[in-house]
Structure formats: structure tokens, C-alpha cells
Amino acid sequence: MKKFAVVGRPISHSLSPKIHNEFAKQCNLKISYEAIEIEKDFESTIKEMFTSGYDGINVTIPFKEKAFQLADQISFKAKTLGAVNTLWQQNGKIFADSTDGPGFINDLKNNSISLKDSSLLIVGAGGSARSILATIVKKEPKQVIIINRTLAKAEALTSFFEQSKTEVSISSLTDILRKEITGVINTSSAGLLGEEILLPQGVFESTQWVYDLSYSKQITAFNNLAKENGVETYFDGLGMLVFQAAASFQIWTGKQPDVQKTLGFIRTRL
């Protein structure tokens, strides 16, 4: 029996165990998959888990950047991100990849959203933003604006894309946003943690859609804020979660599960 887990903080809300168990059922595999909240040192915990027999570990908020630093071998496409969400061990080395970007884009496609020539606003500049930004830029939006409480962190993120055809810039939370925005992508955990969601004035005035990487049974706090400000099209991160989970599952097992079937199954059990 293969042994997997997702680690993060908080983690009790995670649907990853249900998703991966459904994948295993479809693929006739026997696995165990746990949700583990890390309270102590991340690096020592992960190494202890692999030593004790785990075959693969998913990493979520707030440890994606630490997972990147821990890994001995990082996939080519994840090297520029500085954050990963999928770990496994081979020949005594810890390997890492990021399935968040493809998971995000696949869910947008599933909802008939195209990023080409669009103007995007990304809220947050942490590991979750890092994990999807490179994939977003490859889809050729016209511009991407990043806002974050700490401007230096947002500036550091934009530095990876100075040679990109897409204009990647930053804006202050206190500025009035005067550019027309096609879509707003929330990567911040403020709503999930019950903290105040800080946004620039006028952020939703021209917005056609919003996407919150968090998910819940009810509408998320961020999506509800957008809805209250007139945005009619909004998505939560459940679809991204299932698509990225399928990519992790394939890395670990070599099996490709049915994402659409699993997504329908999970939505009925939120």
C-alpha cells in the first residue's frame, strides 16, 4: 500500500484525502492519504515522514516556499517559481514539482476562461502566487498586476518576468486602481484565516470574473466581497485543487484519474 499525505497549516479543512482516495478507487489502487498539520520545523518533519515510509507528500499554505528550499532535485518548470507543492523521494533524494499552475489553467479552461490578452490582478505574492504565475504568463495576458501587503515581496516576484512579453508590475493596496481589470485572482489566505481582505479602491469596477484559490462549501469570503461589488462570475479553487491533485497522483503512481468524475463527486460532499 502506498502512503501519501498533504501538509500545511491550517489543514483540517483539506479535501485532498477524499480526492486522492477517489482517484485510487478509480485506478484500483490501495493507498493511505492523510492531512497533517505541521506545528514544528518543516524540514525535519518532512524528512521524518519520508523515513517512516511516505511515498509522496503534497504541500499547501504556508509551506510551498520551504518545500522548494528543502528539495534536492526540482523539475525544470518549477525552478523559476521558488515554490512547489508535490514532493517524493527516490534513491535517498527528495524530488519536487509544482502542479498548481497546470491545475489552475486546466480549471480555467474547464470554465471557458481564456487569459490571452487579458488584464489580470493577482492578490498576494506568497507561495501560492509563485506557483501559478509562470503558467499564467505563458498564456499571454496583456498585463499582470500584483498587490501584496509587503511590496518588496511583490517586487521580488516580478523580477522573474522582466524579459516577458507580458507586463508584470506591482501596485499598492492603498492606491486607486485606474487600469481596467479583466480578472482578479486571489492567492492570499486572508479570507481563509478570517482576516480582513485589503484591496485597492475600485478593484472590482471593470472586473469580469474573479477566482479565489481557496474553497469552501459556501461562497468564499473573497468571492462574496466581489459579488457584493457587482461581479457576477466567480470561481473557487476546488476545480484547481482536483486538477492539480490529479497531476500529483500521476507523478506518484503513473495513473491518470478521471478529473471530471472526481470533481462532481467532491462537490456533492463539501
Coordinates of N, CA, C and O in Angstrom, one line a residue, residues 6 12 14 18 28 49 52 57 68 77 103 120 133 136 157 166 183-184 194 217 244 257 263:
V6 N -1.0 15.3 2.8 CA -0.9 16.7 2.5 C -0.5 17.4 3.8 O -1.1 17.0 4.8
S12 N -7.1 21.1 8.5 CA -8.2 20.3 8.8 C -9.4 20.4 7.8 O -10.2 19.5 7.6
S14 N -8.9 20.4 4.6 CA -8.5 19.9 3.3 C -9.3 18.8 2.7 O -9.7 17.8 3.5
K18 N -10.0 13.0 0.5 CA -11.1 12.5 -0.2 C -10.8 12.4 -1.7 O -11.2 11.4 -2.4
N28 N -8.0 1.4 -9.1 CA -7.9 0.1 -8.4 C -6.5 0.0 -7.7 O -5.8 -1.0 -7.8
M49 N 8.9 12.0 7.8 CA 7.8 11.4 7.1 C 8.3 10.4 6.0 O 7.9 9.3 5.9
S52 N 9.8 7.4 7.5 CA 8.8 6.5 8.1 C 8.0 5.8 7.0 O 7.1 5.0 7.4
I57 N 4.2 13.5 -0.8 CA 3.6 14.5 0.1 C 3.2 15.7 -0.7 O 4.0 16.3 -1.5
F68 N 10.3 24.1 -1.6 CA 11.2 24.3 -2.6 C 12.7 24.3 -2.1 O 13.6 23.8 -2.7
K77 N 10.5 23.0 -14.9 CA 9.5 24.1 -15.0 C 9.2 24.7 -13.6 O 8.7 25.9 -13.5
G103 N -2.9 22.9 -12.9 CA -4.2 22.7 -12.3 C -5.1 23.9 -12.4 O -6.3 23.8 -12.7
L120 N -4.9 41.2 -15.7 CA -5.1 40.4 -14.5 C -4.6 41.1 -13.3 O -3.5 41.8 -13.3
L133 N 2.1 31.8 -11.3 CA 2.4 33.0 -12.1 C 3.1 32.6 -13.4 O 2.7 33.2 -14.5
I136 N 0.6 31.3 -15.8 CA -0.3 32.4 -16.3 C 0.4 33.2 -17.4 O -0.2 33.5 -18.4
L157 N 8.9 39.0 -6.9 CA 8.2 38.1 -7.8 C 8.2 38.6 -9.2 O 8.3 37.9 -10.2
T166 N 4.6 39.8 -21.5 CA 3.5 40.2 -20.6 C 4.1 41.2 -19.6 O 5.1 41.0 -19.0
G183 N -9.7 40.1 -14.9 CA -9.9 39.1 -13.9 C -9.1 39.3 -12.7 O -8.0 39.8 -12.8
V184 N -9.6 39.0 -11.5 CA -8.9 39.1 -10.2 C -8.7 37.7 -9.7 O -9.6 36.9 -9.5
G194 N -9.8 34.2 8.2 CA -10.7 35.1 8.9 C -10.2 36.5 9.0 O -10.7 37.3 9.8
K217 N -17.6 25.2 1.3 CA -19.0 24.7 1.0 C -19.8 25.9 0.5 O -20.6 25.8 -0.4
Q244 N -4.9 19.8 -10.0 CA -3.5 19.7 -9.6 C -3.3 18.4 -8.8 O -2.2 17.8 -8.9
P257 N -6.2 9.7 -13.3 CA -7.6 9.5 -12.9 C -8.6 10.4 -13.7 O -8.1 11.2 -14.4
L263 N -14.4 15.6 -9.6 CA -14.8 16.9 -9.3 C -16.3 16.9 -8.9 O -16.7 17.5 -8.0

